[in-house]
mmCIF file of C-alpha atoms in Angstrom:
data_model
loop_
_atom_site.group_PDB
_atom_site.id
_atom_site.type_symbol
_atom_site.label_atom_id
_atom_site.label_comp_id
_atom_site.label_asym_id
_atom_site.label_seq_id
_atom_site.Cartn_x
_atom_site.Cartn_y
_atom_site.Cartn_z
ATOM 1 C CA UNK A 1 0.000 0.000 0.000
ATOM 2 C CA UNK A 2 2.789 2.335 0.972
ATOM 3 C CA UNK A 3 6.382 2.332 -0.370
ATOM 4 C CA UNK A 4 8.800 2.961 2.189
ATOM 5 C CA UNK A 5 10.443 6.214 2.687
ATOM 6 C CA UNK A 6 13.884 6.835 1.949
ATOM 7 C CA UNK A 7 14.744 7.097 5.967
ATOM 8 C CA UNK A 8 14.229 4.618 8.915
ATOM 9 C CA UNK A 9 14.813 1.098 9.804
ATOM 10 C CA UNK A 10 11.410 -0.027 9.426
ATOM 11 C CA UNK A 11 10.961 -3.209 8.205
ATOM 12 C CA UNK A 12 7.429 -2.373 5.822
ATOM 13 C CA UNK A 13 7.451 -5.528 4.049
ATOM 14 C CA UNK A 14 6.633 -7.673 6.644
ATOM 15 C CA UNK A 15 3.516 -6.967 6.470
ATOM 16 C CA UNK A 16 3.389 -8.344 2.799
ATOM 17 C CA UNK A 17 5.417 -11.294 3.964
ATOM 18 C CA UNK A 18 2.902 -12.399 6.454
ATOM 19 C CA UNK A 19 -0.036 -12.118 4.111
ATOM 20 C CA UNK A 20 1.894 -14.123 1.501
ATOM 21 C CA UNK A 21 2.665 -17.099 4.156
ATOM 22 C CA UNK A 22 -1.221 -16.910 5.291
ATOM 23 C CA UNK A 23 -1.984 -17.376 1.196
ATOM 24 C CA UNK A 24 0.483 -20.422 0.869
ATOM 25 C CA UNK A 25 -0.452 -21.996 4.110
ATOM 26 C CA UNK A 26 -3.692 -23.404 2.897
ATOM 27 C CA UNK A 27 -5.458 -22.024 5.545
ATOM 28 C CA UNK A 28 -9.406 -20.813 5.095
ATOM 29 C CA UNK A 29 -8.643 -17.195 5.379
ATOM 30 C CA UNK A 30 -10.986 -14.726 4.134
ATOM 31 C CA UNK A 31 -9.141 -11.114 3.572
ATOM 32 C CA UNK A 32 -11.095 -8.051 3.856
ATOM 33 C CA UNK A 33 -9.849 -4.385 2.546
ATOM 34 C CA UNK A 34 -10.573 -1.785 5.364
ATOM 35 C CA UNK A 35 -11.892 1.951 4.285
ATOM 36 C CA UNK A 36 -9.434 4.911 6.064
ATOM 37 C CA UNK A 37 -10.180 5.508 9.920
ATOM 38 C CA UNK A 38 -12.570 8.945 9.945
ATOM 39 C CA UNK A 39 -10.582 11.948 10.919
ATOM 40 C CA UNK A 40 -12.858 13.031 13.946
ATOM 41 C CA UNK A 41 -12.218 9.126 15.278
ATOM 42 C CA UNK A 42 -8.548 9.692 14.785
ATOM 43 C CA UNK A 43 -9.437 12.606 16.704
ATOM 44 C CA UNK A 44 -11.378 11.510 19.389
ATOM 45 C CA UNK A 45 -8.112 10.351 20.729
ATOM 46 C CA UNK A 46 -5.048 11.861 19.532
ATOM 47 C CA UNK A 47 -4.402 15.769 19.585
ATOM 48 C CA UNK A 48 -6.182 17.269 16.812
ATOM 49 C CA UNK A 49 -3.482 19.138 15.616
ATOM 50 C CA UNK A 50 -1.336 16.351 15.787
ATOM 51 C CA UNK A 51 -3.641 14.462 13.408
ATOM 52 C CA UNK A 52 -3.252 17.703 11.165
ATOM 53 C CA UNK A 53 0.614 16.857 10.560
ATOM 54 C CA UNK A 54 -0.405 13.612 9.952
ATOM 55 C CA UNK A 55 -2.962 14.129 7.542
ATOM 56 C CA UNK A 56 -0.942 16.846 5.788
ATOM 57 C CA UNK A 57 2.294 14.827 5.715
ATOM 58 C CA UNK A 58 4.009 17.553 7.869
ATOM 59 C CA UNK A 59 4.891 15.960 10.847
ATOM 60 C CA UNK A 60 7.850 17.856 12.786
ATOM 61 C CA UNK A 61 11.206 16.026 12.424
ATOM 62 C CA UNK A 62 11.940 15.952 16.596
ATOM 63 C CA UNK A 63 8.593 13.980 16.072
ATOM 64 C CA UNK A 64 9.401 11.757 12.923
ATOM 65 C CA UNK A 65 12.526 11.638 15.177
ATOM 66 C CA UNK A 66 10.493 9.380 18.006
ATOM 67 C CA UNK A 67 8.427 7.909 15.568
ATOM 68 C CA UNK A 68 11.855 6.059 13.624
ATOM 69 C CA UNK A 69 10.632 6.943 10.252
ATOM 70 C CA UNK A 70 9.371 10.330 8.502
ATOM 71 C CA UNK A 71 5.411 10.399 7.365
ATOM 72 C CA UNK A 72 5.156 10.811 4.026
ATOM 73 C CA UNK A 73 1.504 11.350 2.270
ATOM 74 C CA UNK A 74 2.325 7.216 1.670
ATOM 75 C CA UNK A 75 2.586 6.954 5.020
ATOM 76 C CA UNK A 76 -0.481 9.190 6.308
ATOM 77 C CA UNK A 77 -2.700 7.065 4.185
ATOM 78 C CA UNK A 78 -1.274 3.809 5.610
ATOM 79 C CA UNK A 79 -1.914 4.603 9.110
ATOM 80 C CA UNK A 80 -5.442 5.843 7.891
ATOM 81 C CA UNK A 81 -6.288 2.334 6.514
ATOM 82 C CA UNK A 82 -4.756 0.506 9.585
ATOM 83 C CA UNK A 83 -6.395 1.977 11.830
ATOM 84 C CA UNK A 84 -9.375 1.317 9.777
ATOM 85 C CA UNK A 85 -8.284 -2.294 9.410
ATOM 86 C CA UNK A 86 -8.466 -2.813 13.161
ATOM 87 C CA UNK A 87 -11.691 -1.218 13.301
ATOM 88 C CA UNK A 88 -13.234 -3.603 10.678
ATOM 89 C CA UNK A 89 -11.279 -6.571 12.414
ATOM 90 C CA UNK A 90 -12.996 -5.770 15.438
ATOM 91 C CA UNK A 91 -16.534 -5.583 13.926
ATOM 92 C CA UNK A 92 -16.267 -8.500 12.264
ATOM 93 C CA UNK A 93 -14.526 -9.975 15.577
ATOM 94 C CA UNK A 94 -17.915 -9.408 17.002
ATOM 95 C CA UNK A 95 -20.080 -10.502 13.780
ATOM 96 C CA UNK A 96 -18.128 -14.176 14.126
ATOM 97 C CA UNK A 97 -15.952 -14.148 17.225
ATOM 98 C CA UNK A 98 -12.646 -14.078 16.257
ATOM 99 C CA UNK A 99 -10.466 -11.566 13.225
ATOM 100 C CA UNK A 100 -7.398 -10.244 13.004
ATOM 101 C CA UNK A 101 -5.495 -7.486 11.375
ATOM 102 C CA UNK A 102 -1.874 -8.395 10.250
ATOM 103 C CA UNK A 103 -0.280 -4.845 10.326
ATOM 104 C CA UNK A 104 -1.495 -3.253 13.355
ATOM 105 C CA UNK A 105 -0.981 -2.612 17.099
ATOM 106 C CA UNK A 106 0.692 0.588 17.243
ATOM 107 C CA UNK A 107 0.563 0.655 20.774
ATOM 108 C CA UNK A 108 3.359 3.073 21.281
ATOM 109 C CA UNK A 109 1.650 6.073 19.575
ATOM 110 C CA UNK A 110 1.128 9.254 22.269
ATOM 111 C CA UNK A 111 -1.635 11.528 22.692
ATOM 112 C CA UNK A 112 0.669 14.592 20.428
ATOM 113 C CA UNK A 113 2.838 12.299 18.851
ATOM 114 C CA UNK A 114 3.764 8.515 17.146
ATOM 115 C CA UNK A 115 6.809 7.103 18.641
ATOM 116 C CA UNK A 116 7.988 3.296 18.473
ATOM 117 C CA UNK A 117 7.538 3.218 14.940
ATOM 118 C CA UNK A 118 3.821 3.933 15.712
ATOM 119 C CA UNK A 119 2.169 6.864 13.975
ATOM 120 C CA UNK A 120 -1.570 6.618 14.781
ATOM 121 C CA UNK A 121 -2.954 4.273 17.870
ATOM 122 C CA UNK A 122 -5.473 1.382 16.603
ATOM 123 C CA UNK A 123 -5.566 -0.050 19.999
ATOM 124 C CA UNK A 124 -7.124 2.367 22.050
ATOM 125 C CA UNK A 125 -8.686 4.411 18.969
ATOM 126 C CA UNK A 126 -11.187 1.079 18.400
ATOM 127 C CA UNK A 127 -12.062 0.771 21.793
ATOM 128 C CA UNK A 128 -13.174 4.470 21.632
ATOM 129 C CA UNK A 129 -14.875 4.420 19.116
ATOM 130 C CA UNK A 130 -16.433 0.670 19.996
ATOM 131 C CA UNK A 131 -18.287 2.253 23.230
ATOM 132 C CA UNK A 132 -18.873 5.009 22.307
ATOM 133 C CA UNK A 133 -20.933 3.319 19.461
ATOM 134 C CA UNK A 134 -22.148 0.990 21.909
ATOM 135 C CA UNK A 135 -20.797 -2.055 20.144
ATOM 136 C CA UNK A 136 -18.958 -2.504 23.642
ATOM 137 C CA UNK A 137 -19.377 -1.787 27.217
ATOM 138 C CA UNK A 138 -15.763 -3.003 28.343
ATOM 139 C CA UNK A 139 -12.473 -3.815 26.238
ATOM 140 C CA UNK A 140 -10.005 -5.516 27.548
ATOM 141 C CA UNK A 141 -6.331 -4.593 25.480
ATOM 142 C CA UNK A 142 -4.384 -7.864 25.586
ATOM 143 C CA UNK A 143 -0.758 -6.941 24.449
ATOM 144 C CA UNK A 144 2.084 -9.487 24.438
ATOM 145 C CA UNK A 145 4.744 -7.358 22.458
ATOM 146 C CA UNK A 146 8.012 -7.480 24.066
ATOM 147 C CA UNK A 147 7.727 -4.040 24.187
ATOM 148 C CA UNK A 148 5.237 -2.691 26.773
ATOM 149 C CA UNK A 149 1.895 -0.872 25.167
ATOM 150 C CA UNK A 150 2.742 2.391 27.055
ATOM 151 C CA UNK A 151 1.094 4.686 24.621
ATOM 152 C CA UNK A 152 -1.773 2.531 24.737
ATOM 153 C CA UNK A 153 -2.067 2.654 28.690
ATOM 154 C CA UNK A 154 -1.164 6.538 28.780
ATOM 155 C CA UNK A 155 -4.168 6.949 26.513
ATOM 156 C CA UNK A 156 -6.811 4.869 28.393
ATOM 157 C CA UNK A 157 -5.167 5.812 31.369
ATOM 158 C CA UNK A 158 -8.740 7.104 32.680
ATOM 159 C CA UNK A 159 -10.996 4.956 31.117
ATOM 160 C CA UNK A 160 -12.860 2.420 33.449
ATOM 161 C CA UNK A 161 -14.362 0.826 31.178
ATOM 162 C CA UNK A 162 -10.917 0.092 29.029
ATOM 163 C CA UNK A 163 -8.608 -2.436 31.079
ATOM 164 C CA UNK A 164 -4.978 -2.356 29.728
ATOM 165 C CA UNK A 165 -2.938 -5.755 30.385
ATOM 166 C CA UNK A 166 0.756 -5.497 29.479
ATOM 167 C CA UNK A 167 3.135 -8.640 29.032
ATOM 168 C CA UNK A 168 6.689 -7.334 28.142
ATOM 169 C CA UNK A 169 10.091 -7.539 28.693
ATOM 170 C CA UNK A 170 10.918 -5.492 32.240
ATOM 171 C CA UNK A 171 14.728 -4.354 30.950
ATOM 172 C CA UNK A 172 13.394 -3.425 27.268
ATOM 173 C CA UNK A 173 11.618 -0.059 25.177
ATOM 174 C CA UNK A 174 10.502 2.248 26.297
ATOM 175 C CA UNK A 175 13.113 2.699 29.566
ATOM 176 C CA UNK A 176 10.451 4.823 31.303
ATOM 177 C CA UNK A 177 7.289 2.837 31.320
ATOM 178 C CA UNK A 178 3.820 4.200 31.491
ATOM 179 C CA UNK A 179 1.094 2.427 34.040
ATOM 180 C CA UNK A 180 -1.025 -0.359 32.188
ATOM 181 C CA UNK A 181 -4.077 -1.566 34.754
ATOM 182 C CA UNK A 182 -1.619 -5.089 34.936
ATOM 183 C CA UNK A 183 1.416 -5.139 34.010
ATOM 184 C CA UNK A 184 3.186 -8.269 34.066
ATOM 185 C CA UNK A 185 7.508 -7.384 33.306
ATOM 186 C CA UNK A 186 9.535 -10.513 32.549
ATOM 187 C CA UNK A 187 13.220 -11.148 32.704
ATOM 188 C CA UNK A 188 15.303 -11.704 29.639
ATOM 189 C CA UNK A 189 15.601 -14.954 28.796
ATOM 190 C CA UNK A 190 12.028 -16.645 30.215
ATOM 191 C CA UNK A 191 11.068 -19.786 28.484
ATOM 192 C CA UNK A 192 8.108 -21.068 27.181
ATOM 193 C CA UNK A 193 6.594 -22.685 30.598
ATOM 194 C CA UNK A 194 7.322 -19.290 32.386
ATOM 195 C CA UNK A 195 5.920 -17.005 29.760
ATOM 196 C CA UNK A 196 2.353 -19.114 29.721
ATOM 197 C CA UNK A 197 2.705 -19.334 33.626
ATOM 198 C CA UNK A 198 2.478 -15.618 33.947
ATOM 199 C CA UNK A 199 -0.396 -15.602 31.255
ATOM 200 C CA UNK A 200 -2.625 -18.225 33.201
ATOM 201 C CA UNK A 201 -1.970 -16.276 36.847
ATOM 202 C CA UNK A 202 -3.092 -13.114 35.212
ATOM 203 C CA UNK A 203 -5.005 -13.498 32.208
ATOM 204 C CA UNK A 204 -8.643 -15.796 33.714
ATOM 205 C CA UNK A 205 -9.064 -13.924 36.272
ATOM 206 C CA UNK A 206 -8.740 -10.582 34.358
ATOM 207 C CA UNK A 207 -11.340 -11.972 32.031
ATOM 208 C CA UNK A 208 -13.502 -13.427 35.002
ATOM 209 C CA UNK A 209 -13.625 -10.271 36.946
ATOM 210 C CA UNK A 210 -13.907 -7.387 34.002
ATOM 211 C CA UNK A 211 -16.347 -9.428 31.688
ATOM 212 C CA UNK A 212 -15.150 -7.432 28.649
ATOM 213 C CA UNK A 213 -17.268 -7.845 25.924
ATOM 214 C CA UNK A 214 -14.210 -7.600 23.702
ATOM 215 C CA UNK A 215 -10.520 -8.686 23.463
ATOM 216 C CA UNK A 216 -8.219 -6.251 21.404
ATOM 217 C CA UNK A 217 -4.919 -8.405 21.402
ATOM 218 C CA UNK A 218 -1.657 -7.179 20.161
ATOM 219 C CA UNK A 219 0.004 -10.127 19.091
ATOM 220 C CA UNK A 220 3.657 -8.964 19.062
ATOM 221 C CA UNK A 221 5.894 -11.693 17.560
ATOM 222 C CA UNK A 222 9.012 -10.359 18.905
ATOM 223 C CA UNK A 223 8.941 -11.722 22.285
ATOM 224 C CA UNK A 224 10.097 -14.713 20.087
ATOM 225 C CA UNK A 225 14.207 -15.271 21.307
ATOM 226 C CA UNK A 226 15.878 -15.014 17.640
ATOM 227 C CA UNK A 227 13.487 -12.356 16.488
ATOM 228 C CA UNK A 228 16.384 -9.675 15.380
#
């Protein structure tokens, strides 16, 4: 959808490369094409000016800077249609019980700025927008990246009705962490058995005692050891 710009170490085509192993696996996957997130969503949650630089392509540098690559009008439309991707996951999540979107989670993304190599924030932007069109009463943000969702719990930060569960490495990005309703740090080098141990003490009884009527989970696959 977007080429990649000229700066930054962001790996785009990963994306591609994980649709591309879904197609060969054999798998009964049925793809859907997401329309752009609305502005005033986008809104809802970030700083509307922010969203302005976005939309116009003229993010600041000190904030393409955080972000790890610049946001070109490629870019701004990318973000747009992830965003939107997550949105339709989610509906459709609800329609049948389980979707997914395979480039999202851009949990590191700020009220005023991206950062992480997150520009816009799907996570907490659907769960706005899910209650407050009263597809949900309670989401509950799953996120097992290795790098804590702090831009996600900094942005739900007040919401009751949003719980924020974190699973990350304690010594990794960002150094500073923000407060998730759980977080659960783990030491470099846990194994299998202790990485599902601390997901069955935390995760049933999370589930048991918020009743969400939704699961947002941010599948990060770089927990994995040789993930470079």
């Amino acid at each position: 959808m977007a080429p990649p710009p000229e700066r930054g170490t962001f790996k785009f085509d990963k994306y591609y490369l994980v649709m591309e192993a879904l197609r060969a696996s054999g798998a009964p996957v049925t793809e859907h094409a997401p329309e752009p997130m609305p502005r005033r969503w986008l809104e809802a949650v970030h700083d509307p000016a922010y969203v302005d630089e976005v939309f116009r392509a003229a993010v600041p540098r000190d904030k393409e800077r955080r972000i790890g690559f610049p946001v070109t009008p490629h870019i701004a439309s990318r973000v747009r249609h992830t965003n939107g991707g997550t949105w339709l996951a989610a509906q459709l999540a609800l329609e049948h019980g389980y979707a997914a979107n395979s480039a999202a989670g851009s949990h590191h993304a700020l009220h005023d700025t991206g950062a992480g190599y997150c520009v816009f924030n799907d996570l907490a932007v659907c769960a706005n927008r899910l209650i407050a069109e009263g597809d949900a009463r309670r989401i509950l943000i799953v996120d097992c990246d290795v790098h804590q969702g702090d831009g996600t719990a900094s942005l739900t930060a007040t919401r009751s009705d949003i719980f924020t569960l974190s699973f990350h490495a304690e010594k990794n990005f960002p150094v500073r962490k923000a407060r998730s309703d759980c977080d659960v740090g783990l030491a470099d080098g846990t194994d299998d058995g202790g990485y599902l141990a601390a997901l069955e003490r935390h995760l049933p009884g999370i589930i048991e005692r918020f009743e969400p009527d939704l699961v947002l989970y941010q599948a990060g696959v770089d927990p994995h050891a040789d993930d470079r």
